[in-house]
């Protein structure tokens, strides 16, 4: 069965430091995609980054990178040079390529301290 | 930048009433979705929609719910006879690609917060 696990309910990080948000997943399908979404306090769900299961390189989007370790079923999000505006809830998510639905983790609430 | 637009941002209704949540997907997207997030819980998939038909639905999406594409731009979720437990944030999403395509990025709207009293 599909499952996403985010073990860090909350994190506090000093501004300008790098931060890693953990995510592990479980699926029996060899073809899938992994996503990270950001949800600020205003509530919207913002797409950040995507990693396909067959992608050889880790995905990067600006200050966001996805540390994809397929054998460990791990898809950690790394935010470099954190900013105050990065304070939000972050969701790791997965979609098996044959499905429409995205499965979300419980989220990690990130607080960036000035 | 194109975005998914949802209205209203907050809807308050009495238990037993019907509500319609509205969404305008990104203009060149053909695949549409509804998700919900009960306060403090995970985001859950409700339904996907393509070519005027439901593609996939979860067990949550029972006869109380229906979706419609009434015109070329809107996508709606109707909840009949609302219950207290329907209180949640409802997200609409759209994608350019189908589930058969690996890189199917679903872009979400800002959500409608439904409060059932």
Coordinates of C-alpha atoms in Angstrom, one line a residue:
Chain A
X1 CA 0.0 0.0 0.0
X2 CA 1.1 3.5 -0.7
X3 CA 2.4 5.5 2.3
X4 CA 4.2 8.7 3.0
X5 CA 5.9 9.2 6.4
X6 CA 7.2 12.5 7.7
X7 CA 8.7 12.0 11.1
X8 CA 9.4 15.7 12.0
X9 CA 6.2 17.4 13.1
X10 CA 8.0 20.7 13.6
X11 CA 11.4 22.2 13.1
X12 CA 13.1 25.5 14.1
X13 CA 15.9 26.7 11.9
X14 CA 18.0 29.9 12.0
X15 CA 17.6 32.2 9.0
X16 CA 20.2 31.6 6.3
X17 CA 20.9 28.1 7.4
X18 CA 20.2 25.1 5.2
X19 CA 17.4 22.8 6.3
X20 CA 16.5 19.2 5.5
X21 CA 12.9 17.9 5.8
X22 CA 12.7 14.2 6.0
X23 CA 10.3 12.0 3.9
X24 CA 10.1 8.3 3.4
X25 CA 7.7 6.5 1.2
X26 CA 6.4 3.1 0.5
X27 CA 5.0 1.7 -2.8
X28 CA 5.2 -1.5 -4.7
X29 CA 4.8 0.2 -8.0
X30 CA 8.2 0.8 -9.8
X31 CA 6.9 3.9 -11.6
X32 CA 6.0 6.8 -9.4
X33 CA 6.6 10.5 -8.7
X34 CA 7.5 12.3 -5.6
X35 CA 6.4 15.8 -4.8
X36 CA 6.9 18.5 -2.2
X37 CA 4.3 21.1 -1.5
X38 CA 4.4 24.2 0.7
X39 CA 1.4 25.4 2.6
X40 CA 1.8 28.9 4.2
X41 CA -0.4 30.1 7.0
X42 CA -2.8 31.5 4.4
X43 CA -3.7 28.0 3.4
X44 CA -2.8 27.6 -0.3
X45 CA -0.9 24.6 -1.5
X46 CA 2.2 25.6 -3.5
X47 CA 4.0 23.0 -5.7
X48 CA 7.8 23.1 -5.1
X49 CA 9.6 20.2 -6.7
X50 CA 9.1 16.9 -8.5
X51 CA 11.2 13.7 -8.7
X52 CA 10.4 10.8 -11.0
X53 CA 11.3 7.3 -9.9
X54 CA 13.4 6.8 -13.0
X55 CA 15.1 10.1 -12.8
X56 CA 18.9 9.5 -12.5
X57 CA 19.7 12.9 -11.0
X58 CA 18.2 14.7 -8.0
X59 CA 15.7 17.4 -8.8
X60 CA 16.6 21.0 -8.1
X61 CA 14.4 24.1 -8.3
X62 CA 16.2 27.3 -7.2
X63 CA 16.9 26.9 -3.5
X64 CA 15.0 23.6 -3.3
X65 CA 16.6 20.3 -4.0
X66 CA 15.3 16.8 -3.5
X67 CA 17.7 14.2 -2.0
X68 CA 16.3 11.1 -3.7
X69 CA 17.6 7.8 -2.3
X70 CA 15.6 5.1 -4.1
X71 CA 17.0 2.1 -2.3
X72 CA 16.1 3.7 1.0
X73 CA 12.8 5.0 -0.3
X74 CA 13.7 8.4 0.9
X75 CA 12.9 11.8 -0.7
X76 CA 14.2 14.5 1.6
X77 CA 13.7 18.2 0.7
X78 CA 16.7 20.4 1.2
X79 CA 16.2 24.2 1.4
X80 CA 19.4 26.2 1.1
X81 CA 19.9 29.6 2.7
X82 CA 16.6 29.6 4.5
X83 CA 14.5 32.8 4.5
X84 CA 11.8 34.0 6.9
X85 CA 9.2 33.5 4.1
X86 CA 10.1 29.8 4.2
X87 CA 8.1 29.4 7.4
X88 CA 5.2 27.1 6.5
X89 CA 3.9 23.6 6.5
X90 CA 5.7 21.3 4.1
X91 CA 4.1 18.2 2.6
X92 CA 5.8 15.3 1.0
X93 CA 3.6 13.5 -1.5
X94 CA 3.6 10.6 -3.9
X95 CA 1.7 9.5 -7.0
X96 CA 1.9 6.1 -8.6
X97 CA 2.0 6.8 -12.3
X98 CA -1.0 4.7 -13.1
X99 CA -3.1 6.6 -10.6
X100 CA -4.6 10.1 -10.5
X101 CA -4.5 10.6 -6.8
X102 CA -1.6 12.1 -4.9
X103 CA -1.0 10.6 -1.4
X104 CA 0.2 13.2 1.2
X105 CA 2.2 12.9 4.4
X106 CA 1.2 14.5 7.6
X107 CA 3.5 17.4 7.0
X108 CA 6.4 19.2 8.8
X109 CA 5.9 22.7 10.2
X110 CA 9.0 24.7 9.6
X111 CA 9.8 27.8 11.6
X112 CA 12.6 30.1 10.4
X113 CA 14.0 32.2 13.2
X114 CA 15.5 35.7 12.6
Chain B
X1 CA 1.7 33.1 -13.8
X2 CA -1.4 30.9 -14.4
X3 CA -3.1 29.7 -11.3
X4 CA -6.1 27.7 -10.1
X5 CA -8.8 30.0 -8.7
X6 CA -11.3 28.9 -6.1
X7 CA -14.4 30.7 -4.8
X8 CA -15.5 31.4 -2.2
X9 CA -12.5 31.4 0.1
X10 CA -14.7 30.7 3.1
X11 CA -18.2 29.2 3.1
X12 CA -20.4 28.8 6.1
X13 CA -23.5 26.7 5.9
X14 CA -26.0 25.0 8.1
X15 CA -26.0 21.2 8.5
X16 CA -28.3 19.7 5.9
X17 CA -27.8 22.4 3.3
X18 CA -26.3 22.0 -0.1
X19 CA -23.1 23.8 -1.0
X20 CA -21.3 24.3 -4.3
X21 CA -17.6 25.0 -4.3
X22 CA -16.3 26.6 -7.5
X23 CA -12.9 26.3 -9.2
X24 CA -11.4 27.8 -12.4
X25 CA -8.6 25.5 -13.4
X26 CA -5.5 26.7 -15.3
X27 CA -6.7 27.4 -18.8
X28 CA -4.9 24.8 -20.9
X29 CA -5.3 22.0 -18.3
X30 CA -7.6 19.2 -19.0
X31 CA -7.5 17.1 -15.8
X32 CA -9.1 18.3 -12.7
X33 CA -9.2 17.1 -9.1
X34 CA -10.7 17.8 -5.7
X35 CA -9.0 17.1 -2.4
X36 CA -9.9 18.0 1.2
X37 CA -8.0 18.6 4.3
X38 CA -9.8 18.3 7.6
X39 CA -8.2 20.6 10.2
X40 CA -4.9 19.1 11.5
X41 CA -5.1 16.1 9.2
X42 CA -3.7 14.9 6.0
X43 CA -4.7 16.2 2.6
X44 CA -7.0 13.5 1.1
X45 CA -7.9 12.8 -2.5
X46 CA -11.6 12.9 -3.4
X47 CA -12.0 12.7 -7.2
X48 CA -10.4 13.2 -10.5
X49 CA -12.2 14.4 -13.7
X50 CA -11.4 14.3 -17.3
X51 CA -13.5 14.7 -20.5
X52 CA -16.7 15.3 -18.5
X53 CA -16.3 12.1 -16.6
X54 CA -15.0 11.0 -13.3
X55 CA -11.7 9.2 -13.8
X56 CA -11.1 8.1 -10.3
X57 CA -12.7 8.6 -6.9
X58 CA -11.9 7.7 -3.3
X59 CA -14.2 6.0 -0.8
X60 CA -14.9 9.4 0.7
X61 CA -16.5 10.5 -2.5
X62 CA -19.9 8.9 -2.0
X63 CA -23.4 9.8 -3.3
X64 CA -23.3 13.0 -1.2
X65 CA -20.8 14.5 -3.6
X66 CA -20.9 15.3 -7.2
X67 CA -18.7 17.2 -9.7
X68 CA -19.5 19.0 -12.8
X69 CA -17.8 21.1 -15.6
X70 CA -20.8 23.4 -16.3
X71 CA -18.9 25.4 -18.9
X72 CA -15.5 25.8 -20.5
X73 CA -13.9 27.3 -17.5
X74 CA -15.5 26.2 -14.3
X75 CA -15.2 23.0 -12.3
X76 CA -17.5 22.5 -9.3
X77 CA -17.9 20.3 -6.3
X78 CA -21.4 19.9 -4.9
X79 CA -22.0 18.6 -1.5
X80 CA -25.6 17.7 -0.8
X81 CA -27.1 17.6 2.8
X82 CA -23.9 18.8 4.5
X83 CA -22.8 17.2 7.7
X84 CA -20.7 18.5 10.5
X85 CA -17.8 16.3 9.5
X86 CA -17.7 17.8 6.0
X87 CA -16.1 20.9 7.6
X88 CA -12.7 21.1 6.0
X89 CA -10.5 22.9 3.5
X90 CA -11.4 21.8 0.0
X91 CA -8.7 22.1 -2.7
X92 CA -9.2 22.1 -6.4
X93 CA -6.2 21.1 -8.6
X94 CA -5.6 20.8 -12.3
X95 CA -2.9 19.3 -14.4
X96 CA -1.9 19.4 -18.0
X97 CA -1.0 15.7 -18.2
X98 CA -2.9 12.6 -17.4
X99 CA -2.2 9.8 -14.9
X100 CA -0.5 7.8 -17.6
X101 CA 2.2 10.4 -17.9
X102 CA 5.0 10.2 -15.3
X103 CA 5.4 14.0 -14.8
X104 CA 1.8 14.8 -13.9
X105 CA 2.1 18.0 -11.8
X106 CA -1.1 18.9 -10.1
X107 CA -1.3 22.6 -9.3
X108 CA -3.6 23.5 -6.4
X109 CA -5.8 26.5 -5.7
X110 CA -5.9 28.4 -2.5
X111 CA -8.7 26.3 -1.2
X112 CA -12.3 26.9 0.1
X113 CA -12.7 26.6 3.9
X114 CA -16.1 25.0 4.5
X115 CA -17.6 25.4 7.9
X116 CA -20.8 23.4 8.6
X117 CA -22.7 24.6 11.7

